[in-house]
Amino acid sequence: MTTTTPAARFQKGPIPLYVQHADVLCERLARNHKVGDKIATVDELAREYGLAKVTVRQAQALLEQEGLISCRPGRGSGVIVLRDQEAPGRIRLAGAV
């Protein structure tokens, strides 16, 4: 039986690692979080996925630019899921119109 590390889910190629991680985080938010929930810290996510902290920060910055999360340094876990304007109570998926 083979085991894979969390980082094994990411592929080398034309899509930057932070973009791949942002997609994984977006899916995780959609499945496991409600509006207003805090998610894991940069340190926790870096450990969990086997990534550098800078990669996790870049992914979070991308999700913040898309309006999915709000990063608040010094406030616990630092990220809060934002409310979708079109469907109150639900989060907005990356790329959704």
Tab-separated table of N, CA, C and O in Angstrom:
chain	number	residue	atom	x	y	z
A	1	MET	N	0.846	-1.186	0.000
A	1	MET	CA	0.000	0.000	0.000
A	1	MET	C	0.882	1.236	0.000
A	1	MET	O	1.783	1.368	0.811
A	2	THR	N	0.633	2.137	-0.919
A	2	THR	CA	1.435	3.350	-0.987
A	2	THR	C	0.680	4.502	-0.361
A	2	THR	O	-0.547	4.572	-0.431
A	3	THR	N	1.428	5.377	0.249
A	3	THR	CA	0.815	6.577	0.819
A	3	THR	C	1.353	7.778	0.079
A	3	THR	O	2.495	7.790	-0.368
A	4	THR	N	0.514	8.777	-0.080
A	4	THR	CA	0.948	9.993	-0.746
A	4	THR	C	0.904	11.141	0.245
A	4	THR	O	0.064	11.175	1.131
A	5	THR	N	1.809	12.045	0.070
A	5	THR	CA	1.833	13.225	0.922
A	5	THR	C	0.803	14.211	0.399
A	5	THR	O	0.426	14.153	-0.782
A	6	PRO	N	0.337	15.128	1.250
A	6	PRO	CA	-0.623	16.120	0.758
A	6	PRO	C	-0.087	16.917	-0.430
A	6	PRO	O	-0.837	17.275	-1.324
A	7	ALA	N	1.228	17.166	-0.443
A	7	ALA	CA	1.818	17.937	-1.535
A	7	ALA	C	1.770	17.170	-2.850
A	7	ALA	O	1.870	17.771	-3.920
A	8	ALA	N	1.603	15.841	-2.798
A	8	ALA	CA	1.571	15.037	-4.012
A	8	ALA	C	0.365	15.363	-4.889
A	8	ALA	O	0.367	15.068	-6.072
A	9	ARG	N	-0.665	15.975	-4.327
A	9	ARG	CA	-1.842	16.322	-5.129
A	9	ARG	C	-1.560	17.470	-6.089
A	9	ARG	O	-2.316	17.708	-7.016
A	10	PHE	N	-0.479	18.194	-5.881
A	10	PHE	CA	-0.123	19.314	-6.742
A	10	PHE	C	0.825	18.837	-7.834
A	10	PHE	O	1.685	18.004	-7.601
A	11	GLN	N	0.659	19.386	-9.031
A	11	GLN	CA	1.452	18.943	-10.169
A	11	GLN	C	2.368	20.046	-10.662
A	11	GLN	O	1.995	21.215	-10.639
A	12	LYS	N	3.547	19.631	-11.131
A	12	LYS	CA	4.442	20.582	-11.779
A	12	LYS	C	3.881	20.840	-13.164
A	12	LYS	O	3.322	19.957	-13.797
A	13	GLY	N	4.017	22.053	-13.614
A	13	GLY	CA	3.496	22.371	-14.937
A	13	GLY	C	3.234	23.850	-15.085
A	13	GLY	O	3.744	24.668	-14.322
A	14	PRO	N	2.394	24.200	-16.055
A	14	PRO	CA	2.164	25.611	-16.354
A	14	PRO	C	1.336	26.348	-15.307
A	14	PRO	O	1.364	27.565	-15.250
A	15	ILE	N	0.576	25.621	-14.489
A	15	ILE	CA	-0.253	26.278	-13.472
A	15	ILE	C	0.570	26.429	-12.200
A	15	ILE	O	1.010	25.437	-11.623
A	16	PRO	N	0.782	27.667	-11.751
A	16	PRO	CA	1.588	27.888	-10.549
A	16	PRO	C	1.025	27.156	-9.331
A	16	PRO	O	-0.188	26.965	-9.207
A	17	LEU	N	1.913	26.744	-8.453
A	17	LEU	CA	1.540	25.990	-7.262
A	17	LEU	C	0.529	26.747	-6.402
A	17	LEU	O	-0.424	26.169	-5.902
A	18	TYR	N	0.716	28.077	-6.263
A	18	TYR	CA	-0.204	28.832	-5.420
A	18	TYR	C	-1.614	28.863	-6.016
A	18	TYR	O	-2.601	28.892	-5.286
A	19	VAL	N	-1.733	28.824	-7.334
A	19	VAL	CA	-3.044	28.796	-7.987
A	19	VAL	C	-3.703	27.436	-7.745
A	19	VAL	O	-4.897	27.361	-7.446
A	20	GLN	N	-2.921	26.364	-7.830
A	20	GLN	CA	-3.446	25.027	-7.541
A	20	GLN	C	-3.924	24.959	-6.091
A	20	GLN	O	-4.988	24.408	-5.805
A	21	HIS	N	-3.132	25.531	-5.189
A	21	HIS	CA	-3.507	25.516	-3.773
A	21	HIS	C	-4.760	26.364	-3.531
A	21	HIS	O	-5.626	25.983	-2.742
A	22	ALA	N	-4.880	27.487	-4.229
A	22	ALA	CA	-6.080	28.322	-4.096
A	22	ALA	C	-7.314	27.537	-4.513
A	22	ALA	O	-8.364	27.623	-3.869
A	23	ASP	N	-7.205	26.734	-5.565
A	23	ASP	CA	-8.326	25.906	-6.002
A	23	ASP	C	-8.703	24.884	-4.929
A	23	ASP	O	-9.883	24.666	-4.656
A	24	VAL	N	-7.687	24.262	-4.321
A	24	VAL	CA	-7.932	23.274	-3.268
A	24	VAL	C	-8.606	23.954	-2.070
A	24	VAL	O	-9.562	23.430	-1.501
A	25	LEU	N	-8.102	25.139	-1.695
A	25	LEU	CA	-8.702	25.874	-0.579
A	25	LEU	C	-10.139	26.267	-0.882
A	25	LEU	O	-11.011	26.193	-0.013
A	26	CYS	N	-10.401	26.685	-2.104
A	26	CYS	CA	-11.751	27.082	-2.492
A	26	CYS	C	-12.712	25.905	-2.354
A	26	CYS	O	-13.810	26.042	-1.815
A	27	GLU	N	-12.287	24.729	-2.813
A	27	GLU	CA	-13.121	23.534	-2.683
A	27	GLU	C	-13.350	23.201	-1.208
A	27	GLU	O	-14.457	22.840	-0.812
A	28	ARG	N	-12.297	23.335	-0.414
A	28	ARG	CA	-12.393	23.052	1.019
A	28	ARG	C	-13.376	24.003	1.696
A	28	ARG	O	-14.186	23.605	2.529
A	29	LEU	N	-13.306	25.287	1.328
A	29	LEU	CA	-14.225	26.275	1.900
A	29	LEU	C	-15.671	25.947	1.530
A	29	LEU	O	-16.568	26.039	2.364
A	30	ALA	N	-15.880	25.581	0.282
A	30	ALA	CA	-17.237	25.282	-0.180
A	30	ALA	C	-17.819	24.071	0.547
A	30	ALA	O	-19.012	24.038	0.843
A	31	ARG	N	-16.980	23.078	0.835
A	31	ARG	CA	-17.455	21.855	1.483
A	31	ARG	C	-17.594	21.987	2.992
A	31	ARG	O	-18.513	21.436	3.578
A	32	ASN	N	-16.653	22.679	3.625
A	32	ASN	CA	-16.521	22.583	5.078
A	32	ASN	C	-16.800	23.855	5.872
A	32	ASN	O	-16.731	23.825	7.094
A	33	HIS	N	-17.065	24.964	5.206
A	33	HIS	CA	-17.203	26.225	5.944
A	33	HIS	C	-18.466	26.968	5.567
A	33	HIS	O	-18.944	26.881	4.441
A	34	LYS	N	-18.982	27.711	6.542
A	34	LYS	CA	-20.121	28.590	6.324
A	34	LYS	C	-19.617	30.031	6.378
A	34	LYS	O	-18.511	30.303	6.831
A	35	VAL	N	-20.458	30.934	5.962
A	35	VAL	CA	-20.131	32.354	6.013
A	35	VAL	C	-19.756	32.741	7.439
A	35	VAL	O	-20.442	32.370	8.397
A	36	GLY	N	-18.649	33.442	7.581
A	36	GLY	CA	-18.202	33.913	8.886
A	36	GLY	C	-17.258	32.967	9.603
A	36	GLY	O	-16.659	33.336	10.602
A	37	ASP	N	-17.107	31.745	9.104
A	37	ASP	CA	-16.179	30.801	9.731
A	37	ASP	C	-14.736	31.250	9.532
A	37	ASP	O	-14.400	31.819	8.497
A	38	LYS	N	-13.932	30.951	10.521
A	38	LYS	CA	-12.489	31.155	10.377
A	38	LYS	C	-11.887	29.848	9.887
A	38	LYS	O	-12.403	28.776	10.184
A	39	ILE	N	-10.830	29.958	9.106
A	39	ILE	CA	-10.149	28.750	8.647
A	39	ILE	C	-8.755	28.691	9.260
A	39	ILE	O	-8.354	29.587	9.988
A	40	ALA	N	-8.056	27.638	8.965
A	40	ALA	CA	-6.739	27.393	9.546
A	40	ALA	C	-5.766	28.517	9.225
A	40	ALA	O	-5.910	29.234	8.233
A	41	THR	N	-4.753	28.639	10.072
A	41	THR	CA	-3.722	29.652	9.883
A	41	THR	C	-2.798	29.256	8.734
A	41	THR	O	-2.800	28.106	8.277
A	42	VAL	N	-1.994	30.204	8.293
A	42	VAL	CA	-0.995	29.946	7.250
A	42	VAL	C	-0.074	28.813	7.687
A	42	VAL	O	0.201	27.891	6.911
A	43	ASP	N	0.386	28.854	8.934
A	43	ASP	CA	1.273	27.801	9.444
A	43	ASP	C	0.603	26.431	9.377
A	43	ASP	O	1.213	25.454	8.937
A	44	GLU	N	-0.645	26.358	9.814
A	44	GLU	CA	-1.364	25.079	9.820
A	44	GLU	C	-1.574	24.552	8.401
A	44	GLU	O	-1.375	23.362	8.141
A	45	LEU	N	-1.963	25.430	7.491
A	45	LEU	CA	-2.187	25.012	6.106
A	45	LEU	C	-0.883	24.584	5.444
A	45	LEU	O	-0.857	23.607	4.694
A	46	ALA	N	0.192	25.304	5.718
A	46	ALA	CA	1.498	24.945	5.148
A	46	ALA	C	1.912	23.553	5.609
A	46	ALA	O	2.375	22.735	4.798
A	47	ARG	N	1.736	23.280	6.892
A	47	ARG	CA	2.063	21.948	7.427
A	47	ARG	C	1.156	20.870	6.822
A	47	ARG	O	1.621	19.818	6.393
A	48	GLU	N	-0.134	21.144	6.800
A	48	GLU	CA	-1.099	20.164	6.313
A	48	GLU	C	-0.865	19.764	4.861
A	48	GLU	O	-0.966	18.593	4.497
A	49	TYR	N	-0.560	20.749	4.029
A	49	TYR	CA	-0.392	20.489	2.602
A	49	TYR	C	1.061	20.302	2.180
A	49	TYR	O	1.338	20.041	1.011
A	50	GLY	N	1.999	20.463	3.106
A	50	GLY	CA	3.411	20.294	2.772
A	50	GLY	C	3.931	21.377	1.842
A	50	GLY	O	4.747	21.112	0.967
A	51	LEU	N	3.452	22.587	2.033
A	51	LEU	CA	3.832	23.714	1.183
A	51	LEU	C	4.588	24.758	1.987
A	51	LEU	O	4.491	24.810	3.211
A	52	ALA	N	5.285	25.633	1.281
A	52	ALA	CA	5.940	26.768	1.926
A	52	ALA	C	4.874	27.785	2.335
A	52	ALA	O	3.838	27.921	1.679
A	53	LYS	N	5.140	28.496	3.425
A	53	LYS	CA	4.187	29.507	3.906
A	53	LYS	C	3.922	30.568	2.841
A	53	LYS	O	2.797	31.059	2.714
A	54	VAL	N	4.939	30.923	2.074
A	54	VAL	CA	4.760	31.950	1.047
A	54	VAL	C	3.757	31.478	-0.007
A	54	VAL	O	2.959	32.279	-0.514
A	55	THR	N	3.741	30.186	-0.315
A	55	THR	CA	2.789	29.641	-1.289
A	55	THR	C	1.370	29.735	-0.752
A	55	THR	O	0.443	30.123	-1.474
A	56	VAL	N	1.201	29.414	0.530
A	56	VAL	CA	-0.123	29.503	1.160
A	56	VAL	C	-0.583	30.959	1.187
A	56	VAL	O	-1.744	31.261	0.881
A	57	ARG	N	0.320	31.883	1.520
A	57	ARG	CA	-0.042	33.312	1.545
A	57	ARG	C	-0.458	33.801	0.159
A	57	ARG	O	-1.398	34.582	0.021
A	58	GLN	N	0.270	33.353	-0.878
A	58	GLN	CA	-0.075	33.751	-2.248
A	58	GLN	C	-1.461	33.216	-2.628
A	58	GLN	O	-2.243	33.928	-3.265
A	59	ALA	N	-1.747	31.995	-2.233
A	59	ALA	CA	-3.055	31.408	-2.524
A	59	ALA	C	-4.155	32.190	-1.813
A	59	ALA	O	-5.203	32.490	-2.404
A	60	GLN	N	-3.918	32.537	-0.557
A	60	GLN	CA	-4.906	33.315	0.187
A	60	GLN	C	-5.078	34.701	-0.418
A	60	GLN	O	-6.197	35.216	-0.489
A	61	ALA	N	-3.998	35.305	-0.881
A	61	ALA	CA	-4.087	36.622	-1.516
A	61	ALA	C	-4.945	36.546	-2.785
A	61	ALA	O	-5.746	37.445	-3.061
A	62	LEU	N	-4.794	35.456	-3.526
A	62	LEU	CA	-5.598	35.269	-4.733
A	62	LEU	C	-7.078	35.139	-4.384
A	62	LEU	O	-7.937	35.760	-5.011
A	63	LEU	N	-7.389	34.350	-3.350
A	63	LEU	CA	-8.784	34.195	-2.925
A	63	LEU	C	-9.350	35.504	-2.379
A	63	LEU	O	-10.540	35.800	-2.555
A	64	GLU	N	-8.489	36.297	-1.749
A	64	GLU	CA	-8.943	37.598	-1.254
A	64	GLU	C	-9.245	38.538	-2.423
A	64	GLU	O	-10.241	39.266	-2.405
A	65	GLN	N	-8.404	38.513	-3.463
A	65	GLN	CA	-8.649	39.331	-4.651
A	65	GLN	C	-9.964	38.950	-5.323
A	65	GLN	O	-10.654	39.796	-5.874
A	66	GLU	N	-10.306	37.663	-5.268
A	66	GLU	CA	-11.553	37.185	-5.865
A	66	GLU	C	-12.756	37.476	-4.976
A	66	GLU	O	-13.893	37.206	-5.351
A	67	GLY	N	-12.508	37.986	-3.766
A	67	GLY	CA	-13.600	38.345	-2.869
A	67	GLY	C	-14.153	37.185	-2.066
A	67	GLY	O	-15.239	37.292	-1.514
A	68	LEU	N	-13.419	36.081	-1.993
A	68	LEU	CA	-13.899	34.910	-1.274
A	68	LEU	C	-13.550	34.954	0.203
A	68	LEU	O	-14.328	34.490	1.034
A	69	ILE	N	-12.396	35.490	0.529
A	69	ILE	CA	-11.969	35.566	1.926
A	69	ILE	C	-11.466	36.967	2.243
A	69	ILE	O	-11.209	37.760	1.343
A	70	SER	N	-11.339	37.227	3.515
A	70	SER	CA	-10.768	38.477	3.987
A	70	SER	C	-9.661	38.132	4.972
A	70	SER	O	-9.933	37.505	5.992
A	71	CYS	N	-8.434	38.503	4.648
A	71	CYS	CA	-7.297	38.212	5.522
A	71	CYS	C	-7.155	39.327	6.547
A	71	CYS	O	-7.119	40.502	6.189
A	72	ARG	N	-7.080	38.938	7.810
A	72	ARG	CA	-6.956	39.908	8.897
A	72	ARG	C	-5.824	39.489	9.830
A	72	ARG	O	-6.048	38.714	10.760
A	73	PRO	N	-4.624	39.986	9.559
A	73	PRO	CA	-3.478	39.615	10.395
A	73	PRO	C	-3.710	39.939	11.864
A	73	PRO	O	-4.304	40.962	12.202
A	74	GLY	N	-3.283	39.040	12.728
A	74	GLY	CA	-3.388	39.271	14.162
A	74	GLY	C	-4.756	38.955	14.742
A	74	GLY	O	-5.029	39.253	15.896
A	75	ARG	N	-5.631	38.344	13.960
A	75	ARG	CA	-6.979	38.025	14.437
A	75	ARG	C	-7.203	36.512	14.434
A	75	ARG	O	-7.966	35.993	13.631
A	76	GLY	N	-6.541	35.802	15.304
A	76	GLY	CA	-6.726	34.348	15.359
A	76	GLY	C	-6.215	33.670	14.113
A	76	GLY	O	-5.070	33.819	13.748
A	77	SER	N	-7.113	32.961	13.432
A	77	SER	CA	-6.702	32.211	12.258
A	77	SER	C	-6.479	33.085	11.039
A	77	SER	O	-5.917	32.643	10.062
A	78	GLY	N	-6.927	34.323	11.085
A	78	GLY	CA	-6.577	35.296	10.060
A	78	GLY	C	-7.414	35.334	8.809
A	78	GLY	O	-7.244	36.219	8.013
A	79	VAL	N	-8.310	34.389	8.598
A	79	VAL	CA	-9.107	34.404	7.381
A	79	VAL	C	-10.562	34.163	7.736
A	79	VAL	O	-10.890	33.299	8.525
A	80	ILE	N	-11.443	34.943	7.123
A	80	ILE	CA	-12.876	34.827	7.384
A	80	ILE	C	-13.585	34.675	6.047
A	80	ILE	O	-13.351	35.441	5.121
A	81	VAL	N	-14.436	33.685	5.934
A	81	VAL	CA	-15.200	33.472	4.709
A	81	VAL	C	-16.218	34.602	4.575
A	81	VAL	O	-16.911	34.928	5.525
A	82	LEU	N	-16.301	35.184	3.384
A	82	LEU	CA	-17.214	36.293	3.148
A	82	LEU	C	-18.559	35.811	2.609
A	82	LEU	O	-18.653	34.787	1.963
A	83	ARG	N	-19.582	36.596	2.844
A	83	ARG	CA	-20.933	36.295	2.363
A	83	ARG	C	-21.027	36.600	0.867
A	83	ARG	O	-20.530	37.595	0.381
A	84	ASP	N	-21.691	35.713	0.148
A	84	ASP	CA	-21.953	35.928	-1.270
A	84	ASP	C	-23.118	36.903	-1.399
A	84	ASP	O	-24.172	36.686	-0.824
A	85	GLN	N	-22.946	37.955	-2.161
A	85	GLN	CA	-23.977	38.984	-2.319
A	85	GLN	C	-25.224	38.445	-3.024
A	85	GLN	O	-26.330	38.884	-2.755
A	86	GLU	N	-25.030	37.490	-3.958
A	86	GLU	CA	-26.164	36.983	-4.727
A	86	GLU	C	-26.938	35.886	-4.000
A	86	GLU	O	-28.110	35.683	-4.276
A	87	ALA	N	-26.289	35.178	-3.111
A	87	ALA	CA	-26.946	34.081	-2.394
A	87	ALA	C	-26.561	34.173	-0.922
A	87	ALA	O	-25.650	33.504	-0.480
A	88	PRO	N	-27.218	35.037	-0.146
A	88	PRO	CA	-26.866	35.223	1.258
A	88	PRO	C	-26.799	33.891	2.005
A	88	PRO	O	-27.633	33.018	1.806
A	89	GLY	N	-25.771	33.773	2.828
A	89	GLY	CA	-25.585	32.559	3.604
A	89	GLY	C	-24.721	31.527	2.923
A	89	GLY	O	-24.347	30.538	3.513
A	90	ARG	N	-24.392	31.755	1.665
A	90	ARG	CA	-23.532	30.811	0.947
A	90	ARG	C	-22.244	31.511	0.548
A	90	ARG	O	-22.233	32.698	0.302
A	91	ILE	N	-21.167	30.736	0.427
A	91	ILE	CA	-19.921	31.349	-0.009
A	91	ILE	C	-19.863	31.342	-1.523
A	91	ILE	O	-20.534	30.567	-2.198
A	92	ARG	N	-19.093	32.246	-2.050
A	92	ARG	CA	-18.934	32.391	-3.476
A	92	ARG	C	-17.747	31.567	-3.918
A	92	ARG	O	-16.662	31.683	-3.381
A	93	LEU	N	-17.902	30.715	-4.911
A	93	LEU	CA	-16.803	29.907	-5.408
A	93	LEU	C	-15.947	30.733	-6.354
A	93	LEU	O	-16.435	31.611	-7.057
A	94	ALA	N	-14.659	30.435	-6.379
A	94	ALA	CA	-13.735	31.138	-7.264
A	94	ALA	C	-14.205	30.976	-8.702
A	94	ALA	O	-14.529	29.886	-9.145
A	95	GLY	N	-14.247	32.078	-9.438
A	95	GLY	CA	-14.634	32.046	-10.831
A	95	GLY	C	-16.130	32.056	-11.057
A	95	GLY	O	-16.571	32.124	-12.195
A	96	ALA	N	-16.913	31.961	-10.009
A	96	ALA	CA	-18.376	31.956	-10.184
A	96	ALA	C	-18.855	33.347	-10.524
A	96	ALA	O	-18.325	34.342	-10.068
A	97	VAL	N	-19.858	33.432	-11.351
A	97	VAL	CA	-20.401	34.730	-11.748
A	97	VAL	C	-21.631	35.048	-10.934
A	97	VAL	O	-22.411	34.248	-10.587
